[in-house]
Each structure stands twice: as C-alpha cells, then as structure tokens.
Short mmCIF file of C-alpha atoms and ligand atoms in Angstrom, two decimals:
data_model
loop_
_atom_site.label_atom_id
_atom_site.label_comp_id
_atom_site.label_asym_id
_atom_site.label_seq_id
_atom_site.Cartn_x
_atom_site.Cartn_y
_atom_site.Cartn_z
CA UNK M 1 -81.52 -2.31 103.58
CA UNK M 2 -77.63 -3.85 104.40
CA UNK M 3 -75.44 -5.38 101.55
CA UNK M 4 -73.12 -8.07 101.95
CA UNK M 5 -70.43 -9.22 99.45
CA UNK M 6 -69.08 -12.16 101.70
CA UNK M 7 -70.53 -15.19 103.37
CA UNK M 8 -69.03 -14.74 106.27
CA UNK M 9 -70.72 -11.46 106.87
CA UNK M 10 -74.04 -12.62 105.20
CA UNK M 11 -74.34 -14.91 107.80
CA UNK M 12 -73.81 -13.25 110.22
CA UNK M 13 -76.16 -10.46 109.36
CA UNK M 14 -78.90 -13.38 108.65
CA UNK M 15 -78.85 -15.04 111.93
CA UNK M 16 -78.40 -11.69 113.97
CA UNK M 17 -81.59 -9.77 112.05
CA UNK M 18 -83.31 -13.51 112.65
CA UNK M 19 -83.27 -13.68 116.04
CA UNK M 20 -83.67 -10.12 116.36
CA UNK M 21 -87.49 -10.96 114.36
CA UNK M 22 -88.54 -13.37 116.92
CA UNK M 23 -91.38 -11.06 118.53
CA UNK M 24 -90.72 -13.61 122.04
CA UNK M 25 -88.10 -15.97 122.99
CA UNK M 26 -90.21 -18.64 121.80
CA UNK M 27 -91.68 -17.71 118.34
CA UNK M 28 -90.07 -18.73 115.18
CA UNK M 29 -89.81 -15.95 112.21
CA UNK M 30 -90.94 -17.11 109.31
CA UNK M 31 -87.90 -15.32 106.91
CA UNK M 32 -88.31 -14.98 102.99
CA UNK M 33 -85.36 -16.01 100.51
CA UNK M 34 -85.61 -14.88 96.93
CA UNK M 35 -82.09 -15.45 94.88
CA UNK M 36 -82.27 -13.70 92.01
CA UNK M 37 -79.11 -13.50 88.89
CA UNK M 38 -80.13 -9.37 89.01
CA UNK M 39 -81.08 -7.33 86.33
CA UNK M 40 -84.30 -7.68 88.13
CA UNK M 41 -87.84 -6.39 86.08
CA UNK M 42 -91.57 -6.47 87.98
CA UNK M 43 -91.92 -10.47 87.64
CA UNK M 44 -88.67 -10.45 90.05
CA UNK M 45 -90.33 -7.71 91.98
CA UNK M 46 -93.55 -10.21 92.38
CA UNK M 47 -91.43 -12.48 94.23
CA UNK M 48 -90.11 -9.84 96.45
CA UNK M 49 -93.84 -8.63 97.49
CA UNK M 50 -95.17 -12.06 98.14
CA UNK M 51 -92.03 -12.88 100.27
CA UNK M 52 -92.75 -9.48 102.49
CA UNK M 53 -96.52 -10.85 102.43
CA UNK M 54 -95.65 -13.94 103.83
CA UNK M 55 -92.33 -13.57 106.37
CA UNK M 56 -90.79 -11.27 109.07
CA UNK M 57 -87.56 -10.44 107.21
CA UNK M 58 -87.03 -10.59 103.17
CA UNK M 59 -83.26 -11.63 102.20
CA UNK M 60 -82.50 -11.54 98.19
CA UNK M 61 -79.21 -12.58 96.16
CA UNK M 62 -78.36 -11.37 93.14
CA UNK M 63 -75.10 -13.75 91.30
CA UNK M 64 -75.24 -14.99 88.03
CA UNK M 65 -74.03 -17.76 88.53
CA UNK M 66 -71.40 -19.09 85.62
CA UNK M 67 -72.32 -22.79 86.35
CA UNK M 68 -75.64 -22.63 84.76
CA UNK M 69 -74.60 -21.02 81.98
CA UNK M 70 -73.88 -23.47 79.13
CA UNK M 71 -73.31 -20.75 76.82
CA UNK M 72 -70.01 -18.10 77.13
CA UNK M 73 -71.52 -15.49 74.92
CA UNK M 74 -74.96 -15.88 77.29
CA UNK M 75 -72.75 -15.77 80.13
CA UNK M 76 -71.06 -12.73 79.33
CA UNK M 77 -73.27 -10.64 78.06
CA UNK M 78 -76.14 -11.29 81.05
CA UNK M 79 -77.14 -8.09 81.63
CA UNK M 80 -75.36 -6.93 84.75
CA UNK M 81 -76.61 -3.73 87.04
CA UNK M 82 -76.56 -4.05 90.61
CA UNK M 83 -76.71 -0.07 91.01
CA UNK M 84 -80.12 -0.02 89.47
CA UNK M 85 -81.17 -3.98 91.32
CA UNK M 86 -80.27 -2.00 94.34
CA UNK M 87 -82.81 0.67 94.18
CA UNK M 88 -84.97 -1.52 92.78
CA UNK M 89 -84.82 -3.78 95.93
CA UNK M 90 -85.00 -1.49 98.73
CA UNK M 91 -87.98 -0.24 96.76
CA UNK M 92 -89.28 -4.05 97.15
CA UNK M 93 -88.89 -4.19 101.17
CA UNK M 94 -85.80 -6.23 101.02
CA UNK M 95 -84.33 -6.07 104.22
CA UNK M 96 -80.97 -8.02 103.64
CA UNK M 97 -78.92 -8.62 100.02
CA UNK M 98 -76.50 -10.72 99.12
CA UNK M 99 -74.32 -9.79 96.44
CA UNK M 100 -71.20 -12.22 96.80
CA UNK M 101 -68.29 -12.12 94.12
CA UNK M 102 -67.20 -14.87 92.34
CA UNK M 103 -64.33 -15.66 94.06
CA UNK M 104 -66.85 -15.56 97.63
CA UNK M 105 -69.17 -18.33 95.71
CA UNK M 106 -66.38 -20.03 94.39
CA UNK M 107 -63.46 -19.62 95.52
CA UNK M 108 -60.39 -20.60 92.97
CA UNK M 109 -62.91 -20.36 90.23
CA UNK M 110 -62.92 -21.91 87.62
CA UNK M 111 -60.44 -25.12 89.45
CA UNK M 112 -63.57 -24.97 92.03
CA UNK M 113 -66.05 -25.85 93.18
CA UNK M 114 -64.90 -29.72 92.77
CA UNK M 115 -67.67 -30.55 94.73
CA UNK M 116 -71.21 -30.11 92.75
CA UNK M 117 -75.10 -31.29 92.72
CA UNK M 118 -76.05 -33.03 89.86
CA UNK M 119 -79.85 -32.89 89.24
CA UNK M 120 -80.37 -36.18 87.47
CA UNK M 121 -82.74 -37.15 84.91
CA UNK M 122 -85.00 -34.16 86.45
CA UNK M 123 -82.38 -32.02 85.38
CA UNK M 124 -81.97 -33.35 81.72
CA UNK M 125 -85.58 -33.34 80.57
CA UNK M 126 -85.86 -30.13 78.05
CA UNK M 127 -84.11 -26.95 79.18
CA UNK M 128 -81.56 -29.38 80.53
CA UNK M 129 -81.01 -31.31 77.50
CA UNK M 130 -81.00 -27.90 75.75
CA UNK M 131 -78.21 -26.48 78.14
CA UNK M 132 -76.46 -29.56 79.22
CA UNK M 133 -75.47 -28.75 82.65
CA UNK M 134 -77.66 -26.00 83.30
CA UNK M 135 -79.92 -27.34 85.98
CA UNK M 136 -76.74 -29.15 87.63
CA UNK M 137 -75.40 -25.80 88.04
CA UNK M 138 -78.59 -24.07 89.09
CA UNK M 139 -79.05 -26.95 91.75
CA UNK M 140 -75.36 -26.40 92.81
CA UNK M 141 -75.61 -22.65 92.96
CA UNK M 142 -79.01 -23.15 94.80
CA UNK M 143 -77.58 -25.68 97.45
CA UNK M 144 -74.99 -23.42 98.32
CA UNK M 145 -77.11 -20.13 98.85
CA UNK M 146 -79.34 -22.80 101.14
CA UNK M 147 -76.81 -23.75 102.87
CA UNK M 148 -75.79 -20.28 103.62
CA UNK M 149 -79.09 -18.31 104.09
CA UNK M 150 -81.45 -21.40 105.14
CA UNK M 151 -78.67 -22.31 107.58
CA UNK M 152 -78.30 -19.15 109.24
CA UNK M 153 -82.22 -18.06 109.73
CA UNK M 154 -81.69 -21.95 111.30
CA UNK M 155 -79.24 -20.64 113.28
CA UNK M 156 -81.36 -17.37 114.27
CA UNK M 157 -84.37 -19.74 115.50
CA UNK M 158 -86.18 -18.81 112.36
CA UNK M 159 -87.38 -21.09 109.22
CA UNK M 160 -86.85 -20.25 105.50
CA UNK M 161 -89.34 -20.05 102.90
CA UNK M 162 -87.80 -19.28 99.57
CA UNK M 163 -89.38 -18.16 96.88
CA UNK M 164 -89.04 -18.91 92.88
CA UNK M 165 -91.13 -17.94 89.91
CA UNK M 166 -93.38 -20.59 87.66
CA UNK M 167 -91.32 -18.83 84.64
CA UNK M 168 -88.93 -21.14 85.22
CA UNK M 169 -91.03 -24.34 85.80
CA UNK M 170 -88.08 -27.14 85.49
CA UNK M 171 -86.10 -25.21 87.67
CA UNK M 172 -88.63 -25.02 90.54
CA UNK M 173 -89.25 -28.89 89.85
CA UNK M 174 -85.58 -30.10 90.50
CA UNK M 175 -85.29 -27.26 93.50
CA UNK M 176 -87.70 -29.50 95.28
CA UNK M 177 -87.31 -32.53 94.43
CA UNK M 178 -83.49 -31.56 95.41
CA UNK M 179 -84.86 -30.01 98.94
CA UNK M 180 -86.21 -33.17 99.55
CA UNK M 181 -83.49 -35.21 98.76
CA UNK M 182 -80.84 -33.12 100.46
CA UNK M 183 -82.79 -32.28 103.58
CA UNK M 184 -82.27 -28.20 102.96
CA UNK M 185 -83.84 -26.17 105.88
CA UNK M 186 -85.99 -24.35 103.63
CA UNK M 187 -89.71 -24.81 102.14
CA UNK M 188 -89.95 -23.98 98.41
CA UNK M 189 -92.85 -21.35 97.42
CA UNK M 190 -93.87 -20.92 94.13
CA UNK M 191 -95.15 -17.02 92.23
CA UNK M 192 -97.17 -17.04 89.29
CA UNK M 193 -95.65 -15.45 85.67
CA UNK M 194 -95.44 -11.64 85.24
CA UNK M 195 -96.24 -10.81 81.64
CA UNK M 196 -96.70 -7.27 80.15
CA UNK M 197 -99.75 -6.26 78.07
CA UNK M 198 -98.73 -8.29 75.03
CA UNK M 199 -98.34 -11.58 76.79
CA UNK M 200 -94.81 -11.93 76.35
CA UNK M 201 -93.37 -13.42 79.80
CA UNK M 202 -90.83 -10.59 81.32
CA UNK M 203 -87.05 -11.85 81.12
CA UNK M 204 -83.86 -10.20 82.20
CA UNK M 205 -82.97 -11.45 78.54
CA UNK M 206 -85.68 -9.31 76.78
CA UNK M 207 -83.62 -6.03 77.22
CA UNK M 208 -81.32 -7.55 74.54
CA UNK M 209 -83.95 -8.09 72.03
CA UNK M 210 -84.81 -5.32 69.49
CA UNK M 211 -87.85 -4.16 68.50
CA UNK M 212 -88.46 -6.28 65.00
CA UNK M 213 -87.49 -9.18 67.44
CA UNK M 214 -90.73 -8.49 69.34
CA UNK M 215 -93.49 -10.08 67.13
CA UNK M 216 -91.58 -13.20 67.25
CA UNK M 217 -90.95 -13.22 70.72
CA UNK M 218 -94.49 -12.60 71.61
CA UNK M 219 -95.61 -15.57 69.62
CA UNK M 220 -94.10 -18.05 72.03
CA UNK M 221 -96.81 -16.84 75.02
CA UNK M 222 -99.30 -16.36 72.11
CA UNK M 223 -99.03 -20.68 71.20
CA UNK M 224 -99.40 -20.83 75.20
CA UNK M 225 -102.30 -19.18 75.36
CA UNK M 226 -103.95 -21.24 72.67
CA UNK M 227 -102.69 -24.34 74.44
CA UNK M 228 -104.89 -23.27 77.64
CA UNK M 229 -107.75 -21.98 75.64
CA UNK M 230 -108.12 -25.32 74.19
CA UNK M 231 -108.08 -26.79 77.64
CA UNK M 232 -110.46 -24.78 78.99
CA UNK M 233 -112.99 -25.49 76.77
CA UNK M 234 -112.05 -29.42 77.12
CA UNK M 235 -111.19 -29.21 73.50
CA UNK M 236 -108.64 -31.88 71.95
CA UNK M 237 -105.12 -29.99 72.17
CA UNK M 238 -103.57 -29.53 68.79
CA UNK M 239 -100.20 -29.62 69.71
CA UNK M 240 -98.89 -30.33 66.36
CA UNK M 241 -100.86 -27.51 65.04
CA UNK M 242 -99.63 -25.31 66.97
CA UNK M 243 -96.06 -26.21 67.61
CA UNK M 244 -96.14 -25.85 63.06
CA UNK M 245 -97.51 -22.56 63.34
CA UNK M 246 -94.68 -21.57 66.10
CA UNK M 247 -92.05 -22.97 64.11
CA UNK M 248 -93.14 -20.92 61.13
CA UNK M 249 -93.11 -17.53 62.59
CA UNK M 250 -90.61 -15.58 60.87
CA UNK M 251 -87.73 -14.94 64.18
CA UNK M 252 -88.50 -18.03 65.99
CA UNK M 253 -86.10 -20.37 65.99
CA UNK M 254 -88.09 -23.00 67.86
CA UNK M 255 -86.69 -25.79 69.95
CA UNK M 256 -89.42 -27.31 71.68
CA UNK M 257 -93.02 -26.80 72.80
CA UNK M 258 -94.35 -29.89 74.36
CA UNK M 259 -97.02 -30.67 77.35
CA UNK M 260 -95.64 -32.38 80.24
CA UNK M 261 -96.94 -33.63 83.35
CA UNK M 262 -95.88 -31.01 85.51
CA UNK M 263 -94.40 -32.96 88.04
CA UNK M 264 -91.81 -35.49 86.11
CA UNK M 265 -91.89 -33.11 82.88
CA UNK M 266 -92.47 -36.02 80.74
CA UNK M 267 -94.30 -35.82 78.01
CA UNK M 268 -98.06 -36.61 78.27
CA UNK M 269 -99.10 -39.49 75.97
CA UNK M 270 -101.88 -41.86 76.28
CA UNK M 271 -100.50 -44.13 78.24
CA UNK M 272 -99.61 -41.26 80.70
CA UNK M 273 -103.72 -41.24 81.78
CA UNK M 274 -103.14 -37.59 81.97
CA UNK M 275 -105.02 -37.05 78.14
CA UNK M 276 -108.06 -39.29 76.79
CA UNK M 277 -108.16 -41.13 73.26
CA UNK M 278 -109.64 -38.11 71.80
CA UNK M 279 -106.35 -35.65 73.25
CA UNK M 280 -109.00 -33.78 75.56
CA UNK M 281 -106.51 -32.88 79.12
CA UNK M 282 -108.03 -35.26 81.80
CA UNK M 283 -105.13 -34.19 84.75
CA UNK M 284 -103.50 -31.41 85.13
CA UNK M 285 -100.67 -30.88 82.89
CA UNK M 286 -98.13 -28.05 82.07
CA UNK M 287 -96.84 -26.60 78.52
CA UNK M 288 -93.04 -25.69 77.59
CA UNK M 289 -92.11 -24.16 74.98
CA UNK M 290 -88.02 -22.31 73.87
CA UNK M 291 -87.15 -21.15 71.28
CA UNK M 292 -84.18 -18.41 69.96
CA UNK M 293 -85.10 -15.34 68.57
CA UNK M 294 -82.74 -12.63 67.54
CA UNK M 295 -79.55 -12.91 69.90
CA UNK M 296 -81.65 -14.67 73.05
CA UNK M 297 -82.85 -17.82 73.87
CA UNK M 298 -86.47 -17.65 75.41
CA UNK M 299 -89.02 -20.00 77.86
CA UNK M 300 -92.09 -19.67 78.54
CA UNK M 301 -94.51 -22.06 80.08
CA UNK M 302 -97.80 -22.25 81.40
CA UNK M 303 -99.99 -24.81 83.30
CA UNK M 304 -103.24 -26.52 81.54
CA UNK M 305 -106.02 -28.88 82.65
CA UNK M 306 -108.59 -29.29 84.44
CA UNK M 307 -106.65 -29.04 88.63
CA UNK M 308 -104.69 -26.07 87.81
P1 AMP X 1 -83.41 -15.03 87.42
O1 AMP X 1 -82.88 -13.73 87.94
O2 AMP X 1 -83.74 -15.03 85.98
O3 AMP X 1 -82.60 -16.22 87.86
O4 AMP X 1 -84.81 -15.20 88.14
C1 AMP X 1 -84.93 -15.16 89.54
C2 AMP X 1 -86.31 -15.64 89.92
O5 AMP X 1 -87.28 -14.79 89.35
C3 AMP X 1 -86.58 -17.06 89.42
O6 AMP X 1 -87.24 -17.78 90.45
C4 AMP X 1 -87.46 -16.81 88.24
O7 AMP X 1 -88.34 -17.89 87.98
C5 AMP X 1 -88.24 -15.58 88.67
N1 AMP X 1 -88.79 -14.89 87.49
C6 AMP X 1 -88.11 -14.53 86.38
N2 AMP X 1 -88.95 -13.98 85.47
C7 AMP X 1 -90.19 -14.00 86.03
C8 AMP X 1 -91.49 -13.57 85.59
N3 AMP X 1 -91.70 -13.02 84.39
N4 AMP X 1 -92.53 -13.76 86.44
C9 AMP X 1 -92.33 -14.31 87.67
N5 AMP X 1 -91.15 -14.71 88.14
C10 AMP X 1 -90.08 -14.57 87.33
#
C-alpha cells in the first residue's frame, strides 16, 4: 500500500497504477474510491471490502475536511489517528491512500478556497439546516477529491466508482445529484449501515461518548427500528409517538426524526402519495433522525416501505 500527502503525487500514482490495471490495451479498470475523514471503525471497513469486491485497484482518503464542519469544538476535537487508519487500511486491501494536508487541499487556508460548491436546497433539508454549510462543504471537499482521483483513473483509461455509506443518507443524496449536475467522471455506489450488537450505528464520533451516554445513544437506532417494524407489518407509522418517546429519553437531546422521501428528503405527507389516509407507507420512504447526546451530535437513518 503507497501514501501520498500531495496531489501532485496522488495523481500521478493514480493514473500510473490505472493503466498499469488494464489486463490489455483495450480494457478499462473499473477502480474503487472511498474518501473517508479517518478514524475509520468496521462500517468504514465495509466500504473498503465492497470497493475490492467490485474494482481492480481500491484508492481511499482520509481529510477531515474543516469546511463541513459548522462546529470549531467538533472540528477540533474529530478524532484524528492516521497511524492506526493506516494499518487499518492495508488490512482492508487498499492499494493507494491519500492523506493530503491542509495546506495540499487548500492551499492559503482559511483565505481559500474562494471558489466552492454550494449544494442548494438538497443541501439545506435537515442535517444541512442543522449545520448550515455542512453539505456545501462536503460537496466542495467531494468535488475536489473527484476531480483529483476520478480525473486521474480518467487519465489511466480506467472509470471510477466511489463508494459512500447509507449512514450518511443526505450526504449520498446531494453527492449525486451533484455528479449529475457537474458531470464528475465517477459513478456513486452506495453500502448499507454497520451497527454493533446493540443497534447503535458505528460513528468515528462514538469513541467520545462515555459509557452512561450509551443507553441514550442506542435509543436513536432503537426509534428506527420501530419505524421499520411498523412498516413491515403495513401498520400506520406513529411518528409522533415515537419521536415523544425519543425526545424523552433521559441523554437525548433530540433534533429531529422525521420520514422523508428518500430521494428529495422532504417530508412525506399526504399529499406526497408516498403514505395513505390511514399513515400506512405506500412508496418507499426513508427515516432521519439527530439528536446530541453527551458531548456528540449523532444520525442515524434507515429506509422503510414497501420497495426498499
Ligand atoms: P466519514 O469518515 O465519517 O466521513 O465516513 C466516510 C464514509 O464512511 C461515508 O461514506 C460514511 O457514510 C461511511 N460510514 C460511516 N459510518 C458508517 C457505518 N456505520 N456504516 C457504513 N458506512 C459508514
């Protein structure tokens, strides 16, 4: 496994190792992107496997990227270990990482970049009217790293899949509608929630909470689950219910739990055709929920209905 701190060399490395895949002068590698902000646990890991499954090369990134963090405290105290990502990387069959500084991402930081995506309404729905700017700064962060890695496995004669986790639902939803309205060489793939025994959906955040904090934090999957249980059986959903019983937990700070239609993210009403008079799912639909406990902010999110 190589490591590359600048873009120069990144792409380089990329292109090189891409045409170096291509089994005859005319077959095109299929080569598997996975950025990543580090302090990576088994639901990042998922990501890495599938991307091995699927491609003839795996390239990762680990940055965390200050645009998309609201939040200085957040920002700063993001857990940070590339020593440990490392091993646990190579261990993943990661053939190429990119571990740029901030000054390589952004050079003159914080003057630059002048230049940024904006993600629009997509981007301003509920994590992004939580964080305002978040999803502007994922997109922007995003873009970039396409631009880079997409555009030198283009260069290589290869195409780009990259791969993001359903964790983070909103973000995969304004990476493709932003793919598609930018024209990035890349096709998105999406990789299904890694939780651990209790539910609770695995987080680089989780390693600040403490153990009291756990009960509450395992509550947010736990108001999920009863979400999709209730739309499994074609029962009416009980949102209110359930978003009550949330917001009483003793921990949980909630800010929203809502269904959404999973591709806009707007909320599902009647008039959306998505639920019937009685509030039984007719289409599929998707549940969000955030809330702080102890010292984090968590999401969680899972889909519902019938199509899933
Ligand atoms: P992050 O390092 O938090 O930016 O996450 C990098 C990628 O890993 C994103 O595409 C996330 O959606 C994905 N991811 C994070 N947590 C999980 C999880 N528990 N299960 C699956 N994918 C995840």
């Amino acid at each position: 496994m190589d490591v590359f701190t600048t873009v120069s060399s990144m792409a380089d490395a990329v292109a090189r190792r891409t045409a170096q895949a291509r089994s005859a002068p005319s077959a095109v590698p299929t080569i598997g992107f996975v950025p990543t902000m580090g302090a990576l646990h088994s639901g990042h890991q998922e990501l890495f496997h599938a991307a091995a499954q699927h491609s003839d090369l795996v390239v990762a990134s680990v940055f965390v990227n200050p645009l998309q963090f609201d939040d200085q405290q957040d920002y700063l105290h993001y857990p940070r270990q590339l020593e440990q990502d490392l091993e646990v990387l190579r261990d993943s069959g990661v053939d190429l990482v990119f571990a740029p500084t901030l000054e390589q991402m952004y050079p003159g930081y914080p003057q630059g970049p002048l230049v940024r995506v904006t993600a629009g309404d997509l981007g301003q729905r509920w994590e992004g009217a939580a964080r305002p700017g978040h999803f502007d700064g994922v997109a922007t962060v995003v873009s970039k790293l396409f631009t880079i890695i997409g555009g030198a496995i283009q260069a290589g004669g290869g195409r780009c899949q990259a791969w993001f986790g359903e964790k983070d639902a909103e973000q995969v939803a304004v990476i493709r509608r932003m793919v598609e309205d930018l024209n990035h060489p890349v096709s998105v793939q999406e990789v299904g929630i890694v939780r651990d025994a209790s539910g609770l959906a695995l987080s680089s955040r989780n390693q600040r909470l403490a153990d009291e904090d756990l009960p509450a934090a395992r509550a947010l999957s736990a108001a999920l689950f009863t979400l999709r249980d209730q739309a499994d059986r074609r029962a009416p959903l009980s949102v209110d219910a359930v978003t009550a019983r949330l917001a009483a937990t003793p921990g949980v700070e909630l800010d929203y739990l809502v269904v959404v239609d999973p591709v806009t993210l707007q909320r599902i009403t009647a008039d959306s055709g998505l639920i019937d008079g009685n509030g039984v799912l007719t289409g599929p639909a998707r549940a969000l929920v955030a809330a702080r406990v102890g010292p984090v902010r968590l999401i969680d999110t899972m889909a519902l209905g019938p199509a899933r």
